[in-house]
Amino acid sequence: MKKGLISTVDYPVSTGKEANVFRATTPDDAFVAVKIYKMETAKFLRKSDYLEGDPRFERVKGSDRAIVEAFARKEFKNLQICQEATVNAPIPYFVRRNVLVMSFLGEDGLPYPRMSDVGIGDEKDLDSILADLQKMYKAGLVHADISKYNILLGEKPFIIDLGQGVVLRHPNAEEFLERDVRNIVKFFSSLGIKRDADELIKKIRGK
Ligand SMILES: Nc1ncnc2c1ncn2[C@@H]1O[C@H](COP(=O)(O)OP(=O)(O)O)[C@@H](O)[C@H]1O
Ligand SMILES: [Mg+2]
């Protein structure tokens, strides 16, 4: 607000374990999403191996605040990579401390539902998600937490929640990619859309 980026914080879209997400309005009456990482999440983040193996953030140690702020910066940077690679994901606008401002994914002022809420998806949606995972991989990034909870379903699927995304140099990057693809294939399989995960993983790796 002090920076003049937003004029009002409107309502909480989500109150999660790791972060709260709010809809906010800009001075020119557009909506943005404001994600505020919770300090309580530091203990969990500290133990996770997402920061540790990521060369961009390896040196982040110390206070809870430092760890949580590193996650906010990491999500911002990952969203920048996604934007560059034309992945369907929020556009990052601003990060400061534990607060991240990004484009609001929704319609008529309401956020798009999560894939887990609507429980639908067709072949086209699956292909769009896989294409996005491949674009990310080509750009050197693995989401590492893809599931029906981190995909919003608008006119097409959007990938969100990039805080734990890692660069390919992370020692577990390939393992995270496999897990992401298997998760998404399993979800679509429950909708009757069957695909061979091994084939898809190979394709994403370009092998
Ligand atoms: N850019 C956005 N636009 C609209 N809604 C969003 C946006 N980012 C997150 N949300 C909503 O907030 C929820 C939580 O966001 P997420 O980034 O997944 O954080 P976490 O899972 O760590 O709580 C999402 O499931 C989604 O409903
Ligand atoms: Mg999430």
CSV table of C-alpha atoms and ligand atoms in Angstrom, one decimal:
chain,number,residue,atom,x,y,z
A,1,MET,CA,0.0,0.0,0.0
A,2,LYS,CA,2.8,2.4,0.8
A,3,LYS,CA,4.3,1.7,-2.6
A,4,GLY,CA,1.0,2.6,-4.2
A,5,LEU,CA,0.7,-0.9,-5.7
A,6,ILE,CA,-2.6,-1.7,-4.0
A,7,SER,CA,-5.3,0.5,-2.5
A,8,THR,CA,-7.4,-2.1,-0.6
A,9,VAL,CA,-7.0,-5.6,0.6
A,10,ASP,CA,-10.4,-7.2,-0.1
A,11,TYR,CA,-10.8,-10.6,1.4
A,12,PRO,CA,-8.9,-13.8,2.1
A,13,VAL,CA,-8.9,-16.2,-0.8
A,14,SER,CA,-7.2,-18.9,1.2
A,15,THR,CA,-5.8,-19.4,4.7
A,16,GLY,CA,-3.3,-22.2,4.5
A,17,LYS,CA,-0.7,-23.8,6.6
A,18,GLU,CA,2.2,-22.0,4.9
A,19,ALA,CA,0.6,-18.9,3.6
A,20,ASN,CA,-2.5,-16.7,3.4
A,21,VAL,CA,-3.6,-15.4,0.0
A,22,PHE,CA,-5.8,-12.3,-0.3
A,23,ARG,CA,-7.4,-10.6,-3.2
A,24,ALA,CA,-6.5,-6.9,-3.4
A,25,THR,CA,-7.4,-4.0,-5.6
A,26,THR,CA,-4.9,-1.7,-7.4
A,27,PRO,CA,-5.4,2.1,-7.7
A,28,ASP,CA,-6.6,1.6,-11.2
A,29,ASP,CA,-9.2,-0.9,-10.1
A,30,ALA,CA,-7.6,-4.2,-11.2
A,31,PHE,CA,-7.3,-7.2,-8.9
A,32,VAL,CA,-4.1,-8.8,-7.7
A,33,ALA,CA,-3.3,-11.7,-5.5
A,34,VAL,CA,-1.2,-11.1,-2.3
A,35,LYS,CA,0.4,-14.1,-0.8
A,36,ILE,CA,1.8,-13.7,2.7
A,37,TYR,CA,4.0,-16.5,3.9
A,38,LYS,CA,3.5,-17.3,7.5
A,39,MET,CA,6.4,-17.2,10.0
A,40,GLU,CA,5.0,-20.4,11.6
A,41,THR,CA,6.0,-22.3,8.5
A,42,ALA,CA,9.7,-21.8,9.0
A,43,LYS,CA,10.2,-24.9,11.0
A,44,PHE,CA,8.8,-27.0,8.3
A,45,LEU,CA,10.6,-25.1,5.5
A,46,ARG,CA,13.9,-25.4,7.3
A,47,LYS,CA,13.6,-29.2,7.4
A,48,SER,CA,12.5,-29.5,3.8
A,49,ASP,CA,15.3,-30.0,1.2
A,50,TYR,CA,13.9,-27.5,-1.2
A,51,LEU,CA,16.2,-24.6,-0.1
A,52,GLU,CA,19.2,-26.7,0.8
A,53,GLY,CA,20.0,-28.2,-2.7
A,54,ASP,CA,19.0,-25.1,-4.7
A,55,PRO,CA,22.2,-23.3,-5.6
A,56,ARG,CA,20.3,-20.0,-5.7
A,57,PHE,CA,19.4,-20.2,-2.0
A,58,GLU,CA,21.9,-22.5,-0.4
A,59,ARG,CA,23.4,-19.8,1.7
A,60,VAL,CA,20.1,-18.9,3.3
A,61,LYS,CA,20.5,-20.0,7.0
A,62,GLY,CA,19.6,-18.4,10.2
A,63,SER,CA,16.5,-16.9,11.5
A,64,ASP,CA,13.0,-18.1,10.8
A,65,ARG,CA,12.3,-14.9,9.1
A,66,ALA,CA,15.3,-15.3,6.8
A,67,ILE,CA,14.0,-18.7,5.7
A,68,VAL,CA,10.5,-17.7,5.1
A,69,GLU,CA,11.6,-14.6,3.2
A,70,ALA,CA,13.8,-16.8,1.0
A,71,PHE,CA,10.8,-18.8,0.1
A,72,ALA,CA,8.8,-15.7,-0.9
A,73,ARG,CA,11.8,-14.6,-3.1
A,74,LYS,CA,12.1,-18.1,-4.5
A,75,GLU,CA,8.5,-18.2,-5.5
A,76,PHE,CA,8.9,-14.8,-7.1
A,77,LYS,CA,11.9,-15.9,-9.1
A,78,ASN,CA,10.3,-19.1,-10.1
A,79,LEU,CA,7.3,-17.2,-11.4
A,80,GLN,CA,9.6,-15.0,-13.4
A,81,ILE,CA,11.1,-18.0,-15.0
A,82,CYS,CA,7.6,-19.3,-15.8
A,83,GLN,CA,6.6,-16.0,-17.3
A,84,GLU,CA,9.7,-16.0,-19.5
A,85,ALA,CA,8.9,-19.5,-20.6
A,86,THR,CA,5.2,-18.6,-21.3
A,87,VAL,CA,3.9,-21.1,-18.7
A,88,ASN,CA,0.3,-20.6,-17.6
A,89,ALA,CA,1.0,-19.3,-14.1
A,90,PRO,CA,0.5,-16.0,-12.2
A,91,ILE,CA,2.6,-13.0,-13.3
A,92,PRO,CA,4.9,-11.9,-10.5
A,93,TYR,CA,4.7,-8.2,-9.7
A,94,PHE,CA,6.4,-7.5,-6.5
A,95,VAL,CA,8.1,-9.3,-3.5
A,96,ARG,CA,9.2,-7.8,-0.2
A,97,ARG,CA,10.0,-9.6,2.9
A,98,ASN,CA,7.4,-12.4,3.2
A,99,VAL,CA,4.8,-10.8,0.9
A,100,LEU,CA,4.4,-11.6,-2.8
A,101,VAL,CA,2.1,-9.8,-5.2
A,102,MET,CA,1.1,-11.5,-8.4
A,103,SER,CA,-1.7,-11.4,-11.0
A,104,PHE,CA,-5.1,-12.6,-9.7
A,105,LEU,CA,-6.3,-15.7,-11.5
A,106,GLY,CA,-10.1,-15.4,-11.6
A,107,GLU,CA,-13.3,-14.2,-13.1
A,108,ASP,CA,-15.7,-11.5,-11.9
A,109,GLY,CA,-13.6,-10.9,-8.9
A,110,LEU,CA,-13.7,-14.5,-7.8
A,111,PRO,CA,-10.7,-16.8,-7.9
A,112,TYR,CA,-10.8,-19.8,-10.3
A,113,PRO,CA,-11.5,-23.0,-8.5
A,114,ARG,CA,-8.8,-25.5,-7.8
A,115,MET,CA,-8.8,-28.7,-9.8
A,116,SER,CA,-9.3,-30.5,-6.5
A,117,ASP,CA,-12.6,-28.6,-6.0
A,118,VAL,CA,-14.1,-29.1,-9.4
A,119,GLY,CA,-12.8,-32.6,-9.9
A,120,ILE,CA,-13.0,-32.3,-13.7
A,121,GLY,CA,-10.5,-32.0,-16.5
A,122,ASP,CA,-10.4,-33.2,-20.0
A,123,GLU,CA,-7.6,-34.4,-22.4
A,124,LYS,CA,-6.9,-30.8,-23.4
A,125,ASP,CA,-6.3,-29.8,-19.8
A,126,LEU,CA,-3.9,-32.6,-19.2
A,127,ASP,CA,-2.0,-31.7,-22.4
A,128,SER,CA,-1.8,-28.1,-21.3
A,129,ILE,CA,-0.4,-29.0,-17.9
A,130,LEU,CA,2.1,-31.4,-19.4
A,131,ALA,CA,3.2,-28.7,-21.9
A,132,ASP,CA,3.7,-26.3,-19.0
A,133,LEU,CA,5.8,-28.8,-17.1
A,134,GLN,CA,7.9,-29.3,-20.2
A,135,LYS,CA,8.3,-25.6,-20.7
A,136,MET,CA,9.4,-25.3,-17.1
A,137,TYR,CA,11.8,-28.2,-17.4
A,138,LYS,CA,13.3,-26.6,-20.6
A,139,ALA,CA,13.7,-23.4,-18.6
A,140,GLY,CA,15.6,-25.4,-16.0
A,141,LEU,CA,12.8,-25.5,-13.4
A,142,VAL,CA,10.8,-28.3,-11.7
A,143,HIS,CA,7.6,-27.4,-9.8
A,144,ALA,CA,8.1,-30.2,-7.2
A,145,ASP,CA,4.6,-30.0,-5.7
A,146,ILE,CA,2.2,-30.5,-8.6
A,147,SER,CA,-1.1,-31.8,-7.6
A,148,LYS,CA,-4.8,-31.1,-8.1
A,149,TYR,CA,-4.5,-28.6,-5.3
A,150,ASN,CA,-1.9,-26.4,-7.1
A,151,ILE,CA,-3.7,-26.1,-10.4
A,152,LEU,CA,-6.5,-23.5,-10.9
A,153,LEU,CA,-9.0,-24.2,-13.7
A,154,GLY,CA,-9.9,-21.2,-15.7
A,155,GLU,CA,-10.4,-21.1,-19.4
A,156,LYS,CA,-7.3,-23.3,-19.2
A,157,PRO,CA,-5.4,-24.8,-16.3
A,158,PHE,CA,-3.0,-22.5,-14.4
A,159,ILE,CA,-0.1,-23.7,-12.3
A,160,ILE,CA,0.3,-22.0,-9.0
A,161,ASP,CA,2.3,-22.3,-5.7
A,162,LEU,CA,5.9,-22.2,-7.0
A,163,GLY,CA,7.7,-21.6,-3.7
A,164,GLN,CA,9.1,-25.1,-3.5
A,165,GLY,CA,10.1,-25.2,-7.2
A,166,VAL,CA,13.8,-26.1,-7.8
A,167,VAL,CA,16.3,-25.6,-10.5
A,168,LEU,CA,17.6,-28.6,-12.3
A,169,ARG,CA,20.9,-28.5,-10.5
A,170,HIS,CA,19.1,-29.5,-7.3
A,171,PRO,CA,20.1,-33.1,-6.6
A,172,ASN,CA,16.4,-34.2,-6.3
A,173,ALA,CA,15.1,-32.3,-9.4
A,174,GLU,CA,14.7,-35.3,-11.6
A,175,GLU,CA,13.0,-37.3,-8.8
A,176,PHE,CA,10.6,-34.3,-8.2
A,177,LEU,CA,9.8,-34.2,-11.9
A,178,GLU,CA,8.8,-37.8,-11.9
A,179,ARG,CA,6.7,-37.4,-8.8
A,180,ASP,CA,4.9,-34.3,-10.4
A,181,VAL,CA,4.1,-36.2,-13.6
A,182,ARG,CA,2.9,-39.3,-11.8
A,183,ASN,CA,0.7,-37.2,-9.5
A,184,ILE,CA,-1.0,-35.5,-12.4
A,185,VAL,CA,-1.3,-38.7,-14.5
A,186,LYS,CA,-2.9,-40.4,-11.5
A,187,PHE,CA,-5.4,-37.6,-11.0
A,188,PHE,CA,-6.5,-37.7,-14.7
A,189,SER,CA,-6.6,-41.5,-14.6
A,190,SER,CA,-9.2,-41.2,-11.9
A,191,LEU,CA,-11.2,-39.1,-14.4
A,192,GLY,CA,-10.9,-41.9,-17.0
A,193,ILE,CA,-8.0,-40.3,-19.0
A,194,LYS,CA,-5.2,-42.8,-19.1
A,195,ARG,CA,-1.6,-41.9,-20.0
A,196,ASP,CA,1.7,-43.7,-19.6
A,197,ALA,CA,3.6,-41.7,-17.0
A,198,ASP,CA,7.0,-43.2,-18.0
A,199,GLU,CA,6.6,-42.1,-21.6
A,200,LEU,CA,5.6,-38.6,-20.6
A,201,ILE,CA,8.5,-38.2,-18.3
A,202,LYS,CA,10.8,-39.2,-21.1
A,203,LYS,CA,9.2,-36.8,-23.4
A,204,ILE,CA,9.5,-33.9,-21.0
A,205,ARG,CA,13.2,-34.7,-20.6
A,206,GLY,CA,13.5,-34.7,-24.3
A,207,LYS,CA,14.7,-38.3,-24.5
B,1,LIG,N1,-2.6,-15.8,-8.2
B,1,LIG,C1,-3.7,-16.3,-7.7
B,1,LIG,N2,-4.9,-15.9,-8.1
B,1,LIG,C2,-6.1,-16.4,-7.5
B,1,LIG,N3,-6.0,-17.3,-6.5
B,1,LIG,C3,-4.9,-17.7,-6.0
B,1,LIG,C4,-3.6,-17.3,-6.6
B,1,LIG,N4,-2.6,-17.8,-5.9
B,1,LIG,C5,-3.2,-18.7,-5.0
B,1,LIG,N5,-4.5,-18.6,-5.0
B,1,LIG,C6,-5.4,-19.3,-4.2
B,1,LIG,O1,-4.9,-19.5,-2.9
B,1,LIG,C7,-4.7,-20.9,-2.6
B,1,LIG,C8,-3.4,-21.1,-1.8
B,1,LIG,O2,-2.3,-20.6,-2.6
B,1,LIG,P1,-1.0,-21.5,-2.8
B,1,LIG,O3,0.0,-20.7,-3.6
B,1,LIG,O4,-1.3,-22.9,-3.3
B,1,LIG,O5,-0.4,-21.5,-1.3
B,1,LIG,P2,-0.4,-22.7,-0.2
B,1,LIG,O6,-0.8,-24.0,-0.8
B,1,LIG,O7,1.0,-22.7,0.3
B,1,LIG,O8,-1.3,-22.2,0.9
B,1,LIG,C9,-4.8,-21.6,-3.9
B,1,LIG,O9,-5.3,-22.9,-3.8
B,1,LIG,C10,-5.7,-20.7,-4.7
B,1,LIG,O10,-7.1,-21.1,-4.4
B,2,MG,MG,-0.9,-24.8,-2.6
